[in-house]
Tab-separated table of C-alpha atoms in Angstrom:
chain	number	residue	atom	x	y	z
A	201	MET	CA	20.128	5.950	28.152
A	202	GLN	CA	19.238	7.974	25.121
A	203	SER	CA	18.696	4.905	22.933
A	204	ASP	CA	16.154	3.586	25.411
A	205	ASN	CA	14.246	6.841	25.285
A	206	LEU	CA	14.281	6.843	21.511
A	207	ALA	CA	12.925	3.332	21.505
A	208	SER	CA	10.116	4.161	23.875
A	209	VAL	CA	6.575	4.409	22.644
A	210	ALA	CA	3.612	6.206	24.126
A	211	GLU	CA	0.931	3.974	25.546
A	212	PRO	CA	-2.119	3.875	23.239
A	213	ALA	CA	-5.016	5.683	24.870
A	214	GLY	CA	-3.516	5.032	28.304
A	215	LYS	CA	-3.561	1.246	27.883
A	216	ALA	CA	-0.718	-1.143	28.634
A	217	GLN	CA	1.254	-2.844	25.879
A	218	GLU	CA	-0.849	-5.708	24.537
A	219	LEU	CA	0.943	-6.851	21.404
A	220	LYS	CA	4.246	-8.708	21.359
A	221	ARG	CA	7.234	-6.737	20.087
A	222	GLU	CA	8.760	-9.391	17.850
A	223	PHE	CA	9.575	-7.339	14.741
A	224	THR	CA	13.015	-5.853	14.085
A	225	LEU	CA	14.007	-3.206	11.539
A	226	TRP	CA	14.516	-5.999	9.007
A	227	SER	CA	11.061	-7.414	9.772
A	228	ALA	CA	9.402	-4.017	9.392
A	229	PHE	CA	11.307	-3.418	6.154
A	230	THR	CA	10.355	-6.795	4.659
A	231	PHE	CA	6.760	-6.239	5.742
A	232	ALA	CA	6.541	-2.921	3.884
A	233	PHE	CA	8.603	-4.322	1.002
A	234	ALA	CA	6.216	-7.249	0.561
A	235	PHE	CA	3.230	-4.909	0.796
A	236	ILE	CA	4.529	-2.795	-2.107
A	237	SER	CA	6.211	-5.735	-3.897
A	238	PRO	CA	8.091	-4.924	-7.116
A	239	ILE	CA	6.609	-8.029	-8.722
A	240	VAL	CA	3.030	-7.124	-7.837
A	241	CYS	CA	3.587	-3.475	-8.656
A	242	LEU	CA	4.988	-4.069	-12.125
A	243	TYR	CA	2.872	-7.045	-13.140
A	244	ALA	CA	-0.383	-5.559	-11.910
A	245	ILE	CA	-0.098	-2.205	-13.677
A	246	PHE	CA	2.276	-2.659	-16.611
A	247	ALA	CA	-0.286	-3.530	-19.299
A	248	ILE	CA	-2.645	-0.687	-18.358
A	249	THR	CA	0.186	1.825	-17.979
A	250	PHE	CA	1.770	0.832	-21.284
A	251	ALA	CA	-1.554	1.110	-23.089
A	252	ALA	CA	-2.050	4.607	-21.681
A	253	GLY	CA	1.267	6.116	-22.723
A	254	GLY	CA	3.281	3.621	-24.727
A	255	PRO	CA	7.006	3.226	-23.990
A	256	ALA	CA	7.169	6.880	-22.874
A	257	SER	CA	4.970	5.948	-19.913
A	258	TRP	CA	8.214	4.808	-18.259
A	259	TRP	CA	8.887	8.429	-17.265
A	260	GLY	CA	5.739	8.285	-15.159
A	261	PHE	CA	7.500	5.858	-12.808
A	262	LEU	CA	10.153	8.495	-12.122
A	263	PHE	CA	7.638	11.275	-11.483
A	264	VAL	CA	5.492	9.181	-9.144
A	265	PHE	CA	8.572	7.998	-7.281
A	266	ALA	CA	9.706	11.587	-6.713
A	267	GLY	CA	6.297	12.590	-5.358
A	268	GLN	CA	5.995	9.556	-3.102
A	269	VAL	CA	9.423	10.109	-1.561
A	270	LEU	CA	8.076	13.421	-0.233
A	271	VAL	CA	5.081	11.630	1.256
A	272	ALA	CA	7.240	8.902	2.788
A	273	LEU	CA	9.449	11.463	4.534
A	274	VAL	CA	6.432	13.187	6.114
A	275	LEU	CA	4.889	9.879	7.226
A	276	ALA	CA	8.257	8.806	8.631
A	277	GLU	CA	8.254	11.920	10.820
A	278	LEU	CA	4.748	11.077	12.012
A	279	ALA	CA	5.697	7.463	12.722
A	280	SER	CA	8.660	8.650	14.774
A	281	ARG	CA	6.492	11.003	16.813
A	282	TYR	CA	3.485	8.660	17.156
A	283	PRO	CA	4.632	5.030	16.717
A	284	LEU	CA	1.192	3.550	17.328
A	285	GLU	CA	-0.642	0.588	15.830
A	286	GLY	CA	-3.009	1.787	13.147
A	287	SER	CA	-0.660	4.394	11.601
A	288	VAL	CA	-2.733	6.885	9.598
A	289	TYR	CA	-5.714	6.485	11.941
A	290	GLN	CA	-3.656	7.447	14.977
A	291	TRP	CA	-1.666	10.166	13.226
A	292	SER	CA	-4.760	11.866	11.833
A	293	ARG	CA	-6.596	11.612	15.149
A	294	VAL	CA	-3.779	13.378	16.971
A	295	LEU	CA	-3.363	16.056	14.310
A	296	GLY	CA	-6.959	16.689	13.307
A	297	GLY	CA	-9.141	15.482	16.148
A	298	ALA	CA	-11.403	12.529	16.864
A	299	THR	CA	-13.708	12.745	13.847
A	300	TYR	CA	-10.893	13.504	11.405
A	301	GLY	CA	-8.866	10.548	12.624
A	302	TRP	CA	-11.804	8.159	12.695
A	303	PHE	CA	-12.805	8.828	9.086
A	304	THR	CA	-9.185	8.612	7.944
A	305	GLY	CA	-8.850	5.202	9.548
A	306	TRP	CA	-12.231	4.141	8.195
A	307	ALA	CA	-11.146	5.023	4.638
A	308	TYR	CA	-7.829	3.246	5.198
A	309	MET	CA	-9.494	0.013	6.299
A	310	TRP	CA	-11.679	-0.098	3.196
A	311	THR	CA	-8.763	0.799	0.936
A	312	LEU	CA	-6.683	-2.057	2.322
A	313	ALA	CA	-9.579	-4.487	1.845
A	314	LEU	CA	-10.004	-3.301	-1.757
A	315	ALA	CA	-6.261	-3.694	-2.308
A	316	MET	CA	-6.467	-7.280	-1.067
A	317	ALA	CA	-9.190	-7.988	-3.612
A	318	ALA	CA	-7.200	-6.304	-6.404
A	319	VAL	CA	-3.968	-8.192	-5.659
A	320	GLY	CA	-5.839	-11.485	-5.416
A	321	TYR	CA	-7.551	-10.931	-8.755
A	322	ALA	CA	-4.354	-9.709	-10.428
A	323	ALA	CA	-2.703	-13.092	-9.960
A	324	GLY	CA	-4.044	-14.206	-13.329
A	325	PHE	CA	-0.710	-15.732	-14.306
A	326	VAL	CA	-1.444	-18.967	-12.425
A	327	PRO	CA	-2.380	-20.757	-15.701
A	328	THR	CA	1.121	-19.957	-16.987
A	329	ILE	CA	2.589	-21.832	-14.024
A	330	LEU	CA	0.267	-24.786	-14.576
A	331	GLY	CA	0.652	-24.756	-18.364
A	332	ILE	CA	-3.075	-24.524	-19.016
A	333	GLU	CA	-5.419	-22.166	-20.846
A	334	PRO	CA	-6.155	-18.773	-19.227
A	335	PHE	CA	-8.847	-18.817	-16.565
A	336	SER	CA	-12.368	-17.725	-17.265
A	337	GLN	CA	-13.585	-14.735	-15.266
A	338	GLY	CA	-15.446	-16.983	-12.827
A	339	THR	CA	-12.469	-19.288	-12.299
A	340	GLN	CA	-10.124	-16.377	-11.784
A	341	LEU	CA	-12.529	-14.997	-9.193
A	342	LEU	CA	-12.420	-18.312	-7.318
A	343	VAL	CA	-8.613	-18.347	-7.486
A	344	ALA	CA	-8.526	-14.817	-6.079
A	345	MET	CA	-10.728	-15.867	-3.186
A	346	GLY	CA	-8.492	-18.879	-2.606
A	347	LEU	CA	-5.433	-16.636	-2.365
A	348	VAL	CA	-7.241	-14.403	0.122
A	349	ALA	CA	-8.109	-17.504	2.159
A	350	PHE	CA	-4.431	-18.542	2.192
A	351	ALA	CA	-3.367	-15.088	3.365
A	352	THR	CA	-5.955	-15.298	6.140
A	353	PHE	CA	-4.566	-18.649	7.274
A	354	ALA	CA	-0.974	-17.377	7.138
A	355	ASN	CA	-1.830	-14.352	9.268
A	356	ILE	CA	-3.592	-16.476	11.856
A	357	VAL	CA	-0.752	-18.986	12.222
A	358	GLY	CA	1.632	-16.476	13.779
A	359	ARG	CA	4.354	-13.901	13.257
A	360	THR	CA	7.115	-16.499	12.768
A	361	PHE	CA	5.428	-17.943	9.711
A	362	MET	CA	4.804	-14.420	8.463
A	363	LYS	CA	8.466	-13.458	8.850
A	364	VAL	CA	9.599	-16.601	6.996
A	365	LEU	CA	7.234	-15.959	4.091
A	366	LEU	CA	8.205	-12.292	3.927
A	367	ALA	CA	11.905	-13.180	3.896
A	368	GLY	CA	11.227	-15.699	1.144
A	369	SER	CA	9.469	-13.035	-0.860
A	370	ILE	CA	12.623	-10.911	-0.778
A	371	MET	CA	14.549	-13.700	-2.553
A	372	ALA	CA	11.697	-14.177	-5.012
A	373	GLU	CA	11.655	-10.450	-5.729
A	374	ILE	CA	15.419	-10.300	-6.277
A	375	ILE	CA	15.355	-13.187	-8.748
A	376	GLY	CA	12.057	-12.254	-10.369
A	377	SER	CA	12.816	-8.564	-10.740
A	378	LEU	CA	16.515	-7.718	-10.594
A	379	VAL	CA	18.030	-10.872	-12.059
A	380	ILE	CA	15.488	-11.316	-14.840
A	381	GLY	CA	15.544	-7.586	-15.577
A	382	THR	CA	19.321	-7.724	-15.968
A	383	VAL	CA	19.121	-10.788	-18.229
A	384	LEU	CA	16.552	-9.073	-20.456
A	385	LEU	CA	18.645	-5.901	-20.643
A	386	LEU	CA	21.905	-7.683	-21.477
A	387	PHE	CA	20.764	-10.440	-23.823
A	388	PHE	CA	17.230	-9.809	-25.087
A	389	ARG	CA	16.979	-6.157	-26.043
A	390	GLU	CA	14.622	-5.659	-28.962
A	391	ASN	CA	14.289	-1.880	-28.813
A	392	PRO	CA	16.769	1.001	-28.492
A	393	ILE	CA	16.853	3.093	-25.326
A	394	SER	CA	15.403	5.990	-27.326
A	395	VAL	CA	12.091	4.122	-27.471
A	396	VAL	CA	11.197	5.514	-24.032
A	397	PHE	CA	10.738	8.896	-25.710
A	398	GLU	CA	8.111	7.518	-28.101
A	399	THR	CA	4.362	7.201	-27.569
A	400	PHE	CA	3.440	5.162	-30.676
A	401	GLY	CA	0.312	7.273	-31.047
A	402	THR	CA	-1.026	6.688	-27.534
A	403	GLY	CA	-2.333	9.547	-25.418
A	404	GLN	CA	-3.217	11.769	-28.319
A	405	GLY	CA	-6.656	12.783	-27.072
A	406	SER	CA	-8.033	16.301	-26.889
A	407	GLY	CA	-5.775	17.135	-23.971
A	408	GLY	CA	-2.562	16.233	-25.780
A	409	TYR	CA	0.006	13.687	-24.669
A	410	LEU	CA	0.802	15.147	-21.258
A	411	TRP	CA	-2.809	15.149	-20.164
A	412	SER	CA	-4.219	12.013	-21.725
A	413	GLY	CA	-1.082	9.891	-21.903
A	414	LEU	CA	1.559	10.548	-19.298
A	415	PHE	CA	-0.906	11.715	-16.652
A	416	ALA	CA	-3.102	8.673	-17.244
A	417	ALA	CA	-0.051	6.445	-16.889
A	418	MET	CA	0.891	8.219	-13.655
A	419	ALA	CA	-2.601	7.570	-12.291
A	420	PHE	CA	-2.173	3.820	-12.703
A	421	ILE	CA	1.471	3.867	-11.621
A	422	GLY	CA	0.290	5.474	-8.387
A	423	TRP	CA	-1.170	2.100	-7.383
A	424	GLY	CA	2.271	0.529	-7.320
A	425	PHE	CA	4.033	3.109	-5.149
A	426	VAL	CA	1.984	2.681	-1.985
A	427	GLY	CA	2.284	0.459	1.054
A	428	PHE	CA	5.424	1.926	2.600
A	429	GLU	CA	3.215	3.354	5.359
A	430	SER	CA	2.337	-0.219	6.391
A	431	ALA	CA	5.480	-0.345	8.541
A	432	GLY	CA	3.677	2.160	10.766
A	433	ALA	CA	0.570	-0.015	10.962
A	434	ILE	CA	2.557	-2.589	12.990
A	435	ALA	CA	4.518	-0.040	15.054
A	436	GLU	CA	3.531	-1.533	18.409
A	437	GLU	CA	4.930	-4.895	17.291
A	438	VAL	CA	8.362	-3.424	16.440
A	439	ARG	CA	11.000	-3.522	19.176
A	440	GLU	CA	12.391	-0.027	18.627
A	441	PRO	CA	9.625	1.727	16.682
A	442	ARG	CA	10.765	5.357	16.924
A	443	ARG	CA	14.083	4.474	15.360
A	444	ASP	CA	13.208	1.592	13.039
A	445	VAL	CA	9.730	2.312	11.666
A	446	PRO	CA	10.716	5.606	9.944
A	447	LYS	CA	13.696	3.841	8.366
A	448	ALA	CA	11.485	0.998	7.150
A	449	ILE	CA	8.994	3.447	5.630
A	450	VAL	CA	11.598	5.369	3.626
A	451	PHE	CA	13.935	2.492	2.737
A	452	SER	CA	11.141	0.215	1.519
A	453	LEU	CA	9.760	2.863	-0.839
A	454	VAL	CA	13.178	3.786	-2.235
A	455	PHE	CA	14.362	0.216	-2.727
A	456	VAL	CA	11.130	-1.068	-4.275
A	457	SER	CA	10.805	1.973	-6.538
A	458	LEU	CA	14.311	1.617	-7.912
A	459	VAL	CA	13.732	-2.073	-8.595
A	460	VAL	CA	10.431	-1.334	-10.363
A	461	ILE	CA	11.909	1.490	-12.466
A	462	TYR	CA	14.809	-0.751	-13.507
A	463	SER	CA	12.588	-3.764	-14.273
A	464	ALA	CA	10.072	-1.664	-16.217
A	465	LEU	CA	12.845	-0.309	-18.429
A	466	ALA	CA	14.195	-3.814	-19.058
A	467	LEU	CA	10.732	-5.080	-19.952
A	468	ILE	CA	9.969	-2.211	-22.338
A	469	LEU	CA	13.258	-2.683	-24.172
A	470	ALA	CA	12.623	-6.445	-24.484
A	471	ILE	CA	9.072	-6.309	-25.933
A	472	PRO	CA	9.281	-8.001	-29.352
A	473	ASP	CA	6.349	-6.205	-30.974
A	474	ILE	CA	5.303	-2.928	-29.332
A	475	PRO	CA	2.568	-2.086	-31.912
A	476	ALA	CA	0.933	-5.480	-31.287
A	477	VAL	CA	0.847	-4.806	-27.539
A	478	LEU	CA	-0.687	-1.360	-28.047
A	479	ALA	CA	-3.222	-2.754	-30.507
A	480	GLY	CA	-4.480	-5.161	-27.858
A	481	ASP	CA	-3.294	-8.288	-29.674
A	482	VAL	CA	-1.161	-9.169	-26.631
A	483	VAL	CA	-3.330	-9.462	-23.550
A	484	ASP	CA	-0.492	-10.013	-21.066
A	485	PRO	CA	2.670	-8.247	-22.301
A	486	VAL	CA	4.702	-9.295	-19.243
A	487	ALA	CA	4.038	-13.011	-19.659
A	488	GLU	CA	4.240	-12.823	-23.457
A	489	THR	CA	7.591	-11.008	-23.429
A	490	MET	CA	9.149	-13.325	-20.872
A	491	THR	CA	7.873	-16.454	-22.630
A	492	THR	CA	9.082	-15.251	-26.030
A	493	GLN	CA	12.526	-14.235	-24.802
A	494	LEU	CA	13.241	-16.855	-22.153
A	495	GLY	CA	11.132	-19.792	-23.299
A	496	SER	CA	8.247	-21.511	-21.548
A	497	ALA	CA	10.529	-23.973	-19.748
A	498	LEU	CA	12.118	-21.134	-17.805
A	499	THR	CA	9.099	-18.844	-17.609
A	500	SER	CA	6.887	-21.276	-15.688
A	501	PRO	CA	9.167	-21.568	-12.637
A	502	LEU	CA	9.757	-17.813	-12.779
A	503	PHE	CA	6.049	-17.200	-12.488
A	504	ALA	CA	6.047	-19.483	-9.461
A	505	LEU	CA	8.323	-16.854	-7.891
A	506	PHE	CA	5.771	-14.247	-8.916
A	507	LEU	CA	3.143	-16.191	-6.999
A	508	ILE	CA	5.291	-15.999	-3.855
A	509	GLY	CA	5.457	-12.219	-4.289
A	510	PHE	CA	1.696	-11.960	-4.664
A	511	LEU	CA	1.045	-14.152	-1.623
A	512	ALA	CA	3.470	-12.121	0.509
A	513	SER	CA	1.836	-8.893	-0.648
A	514	LEU	CA	-1.605	-10.238	0.226
A	515	LEU	CA	-0.354	-11.337	3.635
A	516	ALA	CA	1.081	-7.880	4.388
A	517	LEU	CA	-2.066	-6.150	3.133
A	518	GLN	CA	-4.291	-8.262	5.341
A	519	ALA	CA	-2.016	-7.838	8.352
A	520	SER	CA	-2.160	-4.056	7.904
A	521	CYS	CA	-5.946	-4.071	7.539
A	522	SER	CA	-6.373	-6.253	10.610
A	523	ARG	CA	-4.074	-4.034	12.710
A	524	VAL	CA	-5.906	-0.854	11.796
A	525	MET	CA	-9.200	-2.568	12.572
A	526	TRP	CA	-7.775	-3.810	15.875
A	527	ALA	CA	-6.588	-0.303	16.798
A	528	PHE	CA	-10.163	0.906	16.235
A	529	ALA	CA	-11.583	-1.951	18.289
A	530	ARG	CA	-9.128	-1.398	21.147
A	531	ASP	CA	-10.468	2.146	21.389
A	532	GLY	CA	-14.014	0.776	21.266
A	533	VAL	CA	-14.916	2.816	18.182
A	534	LEU	CA	-16.202	0.011	15.957
A	535	PRO	CA	-19.302	-2.152	16.299
A	536	ALA	CA	-18.493	-5.433	18.077
A	537	SER	CA	-15.252	-3.914	19.400
A	538	GLY	CA	-15.190	-6.285	22.367
A	539	TRP	CA	-14.964	-9.287	20.060
A	540	LEU	CA	-12.706	-7.667	17.466
A	541	LYS	CA	-10.035	-6.572	19.961
A	542	LYS	CA	-9.470	-10.057	21.407
A	543	LEU	CA	-5.961	-11.435	20.969
A	544	SER	CA	-4.828	-15.043	20.730
A	545	SER	CA	-3.526	-16.279	24.069
A	546	GLU	CA	0.059	-17.145	23.089
A	547	GLU	CA	0.972	-15.226	19.927
A	548	ARG	CA	-1.090	-12.162	20.904
A	549	ILE	CA	-2.400	-11.878	17.342
A	550	PRO	CA	-5.749	-10.158	16.568
A	551	ARG	CA	-7.175	-13.205	14.831
A	552	ASN	CA	-10.744	-11.953	14.775
A	553	THR	CA	-9.841	-8.844	12.808
A	554	VAL	CA	-7.722	-10.984	10.460
A	555	ILE	CA	-10.760	-13.134	9.714
A	556	VAL	CA	-13.031	-10.135	9.224
A	557	ALA	CA	-10.520	-8.504	6.859
A	558	GLY	CA	-10.410	-11.678	4.753
A	559	CYS	CA	-14.203	-11.949	4.640
A	560	VAL	CA	-14.576	-8.294	3.614
A	561	ALA	CA	-12.038	-8.743	0.787
A	562	ALA	CA	-13.928	-11.816	-0.464
A	563	LEU	CA	-17.223	-9.922	-0.392
A	564	LEU	CA	-15.653	-7.044	-2.317
A	565	LEU	CA	-14.500	-9.488	-4.992
A	566	LEU	CA	-18.070	-10.689	-5.377
A	567	ALA	CA	-19.588	-7.208	-5.249
A	568	THR	CA	-17.331	-5.797	-7.958
A	569	ASN	CA	-17.519	-8.832	-10.240
A	570	SER	CA	-17.915	-7.558	-13.813
A	571	GLU	CA	-16.097	-7.544	-17.138
A	572	ARG	CA	-13.964	-4.655	-15.869
A	573	ILE	CA	-13.541	-5.968	-12.325
A	574	TYR	CA	-9.778	-5.472	-12.223
A	575	PHE	CA	-9.870	-1.973	-13.683
A	576	THR	CA	-12.563	-1.056	-11.159
A	577	LEU	CA	-10.637	-2.471	-8.179
A	578	LEU	CA	-7.431	-0.808	-9.337
A	579	SER	CA	-9.084	2.610	-9.617
A	580	PHE	CA	-10.869	2.306	-6.269
A	581	THR	CA	-7.738	1.191	-4.452
A	582	THR	CA	-5.451	3.837	-5.924
A	583	GLY	CA	-7.861	6.660	-5.140
A	584	GLY	CA	-8.315	5.365	-1.607
A	585	PHE	CA	-4.603	5.230	-0.864
A	586	TYR	CA	-3.932	8.763	-2.037
A	587	LEU	CA	-6.876	10.057	-0.026
A	588	VAL	CA	-5.639	8.427	3.183
A	589	PHE	CA	-2.122	9.704	2.508
A	590	LEU	CA	-3.434	13.222	1.991
A	591	LEU	CA	-5.369	13.426	5.269
A	592	PRO	CA	-2.458	12.942	7.746
A	593	VAL	CA	-0.043	14.908	5.541
A	594	LEU	CA	-2.535	17.791	5.398
A	595	GLY	CA	-2.932	17.510	9.162
A	596	ALA	CA	0.839	17.753	9.574
A	597	LEU	CA	0.931	20.830	7.321
A	598	ILE	CA	-1.802	22.588	9.301
A	599	SER	CA	-0.052	21.683	12.555
A	600	ARG	CA	3.146	23.275	11.267
A	601	LEU	CA	1.356	26.412	10.082
A	602	ARG	CA	-0.262	26.808	13.507
A	603	GLY	CA	3.046	26.362	15.305
A	604	ARG	CA	1.922	23.180	17.064
A	605	TRP	CA	4.301	20.725	15.397
A	606	GLU	CA	6.389	18.574	17.763
A	607	GLN	CA	9.133	16.572	16.143
A	608	GLY	CA	10.211	13.078	17.061
A	609	PRO	CA	13.641	11.447	16.836
A	610	PHE	CA	13.370	11.294	13.035
A	611	THR	CA	13.056	14.828	11.736
A	612	LEU	CA	13.542	16.760	8.505
A	613	GLY	CA	14.601	19.825	10.453
A	614	GLY	CA	14.273	23.095	8.577
A	615	LEU	CA	13.210	21.280	5.405
A	616	GLY	CA	10.142	19.864	7.155
A	617	PRO	CA	7.647	22.638	6.239
A	618	ILE	CA	8.803	22.719	2.602
A	619	VAL	CA	8.663	18.941	2.197
A	620	THR	CA	5.242	18.761	3.882
A	621	LEU	CA	3.824	21.465	1.626
A	622	ALA	CA	5.267	19.817	-1.490
A	623	ALA	CA	3.888	16.427	-0.416
A	624	THR	CA	0.427	17.962	0.093
A	625	VAL	CA	0.454	19.552	-3.377
A	626	TRP	CA	1.589	16.283	-4.938
A	627	LEU	CA	-1.130	14.252	-3.227
A	628	VAL	CA	-3.876	16.688	-4.237
A	629	PHE	CA	-2.686	16.539	-7.847
A	630	GLU	CA	-2.446	12.750	-7.939
A	631	LEU	CA	-5.821	12.234	-6.242
A	632	LEU	CA	-7.465	14.480	-8.853
A	633	ASN	CA	-5.493	12.735	-11.588
A	634	ILE	CA	-6.637	9.304	-10.410
A	635	SER	CA	-10.244	10.414	-10.043
A	636	TRP	CA	-10.470	12.065	-13.472
A	637	PRO	CA	-12.825	10.152	-15.848
A	638	ARG	CA	-10.973	8.945	-18.932
A	639	ALA	CA	-12.859	5.909	-20.271
A	640	GLY	CA	-15.848	7.291	-22.103
A	641	ASP	CA	-17.109	3.823	-23.034
A	642	LEU	CA	-17.785	2.936	-19.385
A	643	PRO	CA	-21.028	3.587	-17.465
A	644	TRP	CA	-20.916	6.812	-15.455
A	645	TYR	CA	-20.610	5.007	-12.120
A	646	GLN	CA	-17.444	3.280	-13.341
A	647	ASN	CA	-16.018	6.280	-15.153
A	648	TRP	CA	-16.426	8.306	-11.968
A	649	GLY	CA	-15.603	5.225	-9.910
A	650	VAL	CA	-13.162	6.826	-7.476
A	651	ALA	CA	-15.596	9.602	-6.559
A	652	VAL	CA	-18.414	7.057	-6.249
A	653	MET	CA	-16.241	4.825	-4.051
A	654	ILE	CA	-15.316	7.722	-1.771
A	655	ALA	CA	-18.970	8.716	-1.502
A	656	VAL	CA	-20.149	5.167	-0.718
A	657	VAL	CA	-17.433	4.595	1.889
A	658	GLY	CA	-18.182	8.046	3.329
A	659	VAL	CA	-21.910	7.322	3.674
A	660	LEU	CA	-21.204	3.961	5.310
A	661	GLY	CA	-18.767	5.754	7.581
A	662	VAL	CA	-21.342	8.331	8.660
A	663	LEU	CA	-23.886	5.601	9.435
A	664	THR	CA	-21.282	3.749	11.517
A	665	TYR	CA	-19.867	6.870	13.153
A	666	LEU	CA	-23.065	8.473	14.460
A	667	PRO	CA	-23.950	5.808	17.065
A	668	LEU	CA	-20.311	5.813	18.247
A	669	ARG	CA	-19.745	9.566	18.236
A	670	GLU	CA	-19.615	10.072	22.001
A	671	ARG	CA	-17.331	7.107	22.523
A	672	ILE	CA	-14.957	8.351	19.797
A	673	SER	CA	-14.750	11.774	21.451
A	674	ARG	CA	-14.087	10.288	24.893
A	675	VAL	CA	-11.263	8.113	23.571
A	676	HIS	CA	-9.681	11.122	21.893
A	677	ASP	CA	-9.905	13.185	25.080
A	678	THR	CA	-8.372	10.353	27.114
A	679	ALA	CA	-5.494	10.049	24.679
A	680	GLY	CA	-4.890	13.782	24.433
A	681	GLU	CA	-2.637	14.039	27.453
A	682	ARG	CA	-0.626	11.040	26.288
A	683	ASP	CA	-0.115	12.447	22.808
A	684	ALA	CA	1.050	15.791	24.147
A	685	ALA	CA	3.921	14.159	26.045
A	686	PRO	CA	7.453	14.717	24.717
A	687	ALA	CA	8.487	12.041	22.239
A	688	SER	CA	11.714	11.322	24.082
A	689	THR	CA	10.157	10.491	27.432
A	690	ALA	CA	6.595	9.224	26.955
A	691	GLY	CA	5.936	5.586	27.680
A	692	ASP	CA	9.276	4.337	28.929
A	693	LYS	CA	7.609	1.770	31.123
A	694	THR	CA	5.634	0.393	28.159
A	695	ASP	CA	8.751	-0.284	26.160
A	696	GLU	CA	10.560	-1.755	29.133
A	697	ALA	CA	7.644	-4.062	29.819
A	698	SER	CA	7.573	-5.163	26.203
A	699	ARG	CA	11.167	-6.269	26.418
C-alpha cells in the first residue's frame, strides 16, 4: 500500500533497524515542543532582549519566526527524504559528502551540549519557588549541574518516562504561557498596545535603532526559535517517520512561536515600570512582573510549572545530543564508537551516549564559569544552532541548483527552490547578526565569542577527524547506494521489521 511505502525508511548505512519505533506523531511533536519550550524560550531571553530594544523588541519575535518557518520547511523536506537518526548529520552527509556531514554533526553535538548547559543555568528562578534569596553564582552552578543530572537519569530510565514527562510539559506550558498570558492581558495591563512601537532610548548606538536595537534583539531571540529539527534526530524511533517527522518539525515551530509571541506581548504590556527594567533596577523582569501582578502566593506554584518546562527541555536536548552521538558511533566515526553505540538490552536506548552528553554539559558549565556565564553560553549556543541549520540548507540549495534534488513524500513543489534560497539568505544574515560584537566592555574573546567558539570546536573537530578520515569516507561510500534509492521504496523491510 502507498501508506506503507510512505512510512518506510532507508536502512542507515546498510544496517538493520536497531532502535525501537515507539514514538508517534504526538510523541515527536511533544519532543520538539519540549525542546523549544515557550517557557524556556521566553524566560531565558526576555530580559536580555528587552534590554537590547525595549518594548519595540517584540517585533523581533515576528521577524525571527518568519525566517525560521522557511528553515523548518526545508528541514521538513530533508527529514521526509532522509528520515535517519542524527538529522542534520545525515542530511549534510548525503548532500555534501562525508567530510561536510561529519563536521556538521560534530558542530551539532557541541551545540546541543552547550544548549543543555545554558538551559540548566537559566533555571535561576528556583529560589522563587522555594521562597528564599537568589542563589549565588556558585550555588546556581550546582543547581544547573543537578538539573543536568536529573535529565540524564530521565533519559536512561526509558522512553515511557520520557513521553510522560513531555506530555506533562505540554500542560505546564499551556498554563504557564497561554493561561497566564491571557490573565495578564485581560486584567493586569499597565501599558497601552502602542508601547511596542517605543524603544525608551535603547538601541541608539552609532548604527541607529535598527542595527543596534532591533537586530541585537533578533540575535538573542534566535536562541528561542530553535529545536524544531530535534524531531528529525529521533526519526528512527518514530513509527511513520516520512509522514510524521516533517509534520512535527513544522507544527512544533509554529505552535511554540505563536505562544511565545503572544506571551511576550502580554508580559510587555503588564510590566509595571518599564524605565526601571531598562535601567537595570529589575534583575528578573519576568519574575518581578508576575509577582507584582499576581502575588507571591500564586507566583510560586506557577514557577514550579516553569521548572517542569525547563526539565522537559533539558531532557529533549540531551536525548537529541545522545542520538546524534549514537548515529556517529553506529557509523564508527567517533573515538570509542564500539562502546558508545551499545544499546540497553530491553529498551534499546543508547545509554552510554546519554551519559557522555550529560558529562560534557557539566564540564561546559565548569569551563564557562564566569560573571557572564549565561551571556556566554547563550551566544555560543545561538551561533552554533544557526551554523548547523545553514549547512544542510545550503547543501539542499546546491543540490537543487545542480539538478540533483530528489523529493520525498513531503515536498514544497515549485516553491522549493525559492524557499530554500530565502532560508539560506536568512540563516547567513542571522549567523552574522549573532556573531557581531556588541558589548565593548567585554574581553575580546567574549565579544567575539561566537567566532571563537566556532574556531575552537572546528580545531577539536579537525584533531578528531584526521585519525578517522578513512573510516568516515568508507561509511559514506557504503551508504551512497542506499541514499540514492527512491524515497517511496527504500527500506520497506526495515519498517516492516520495526513493526
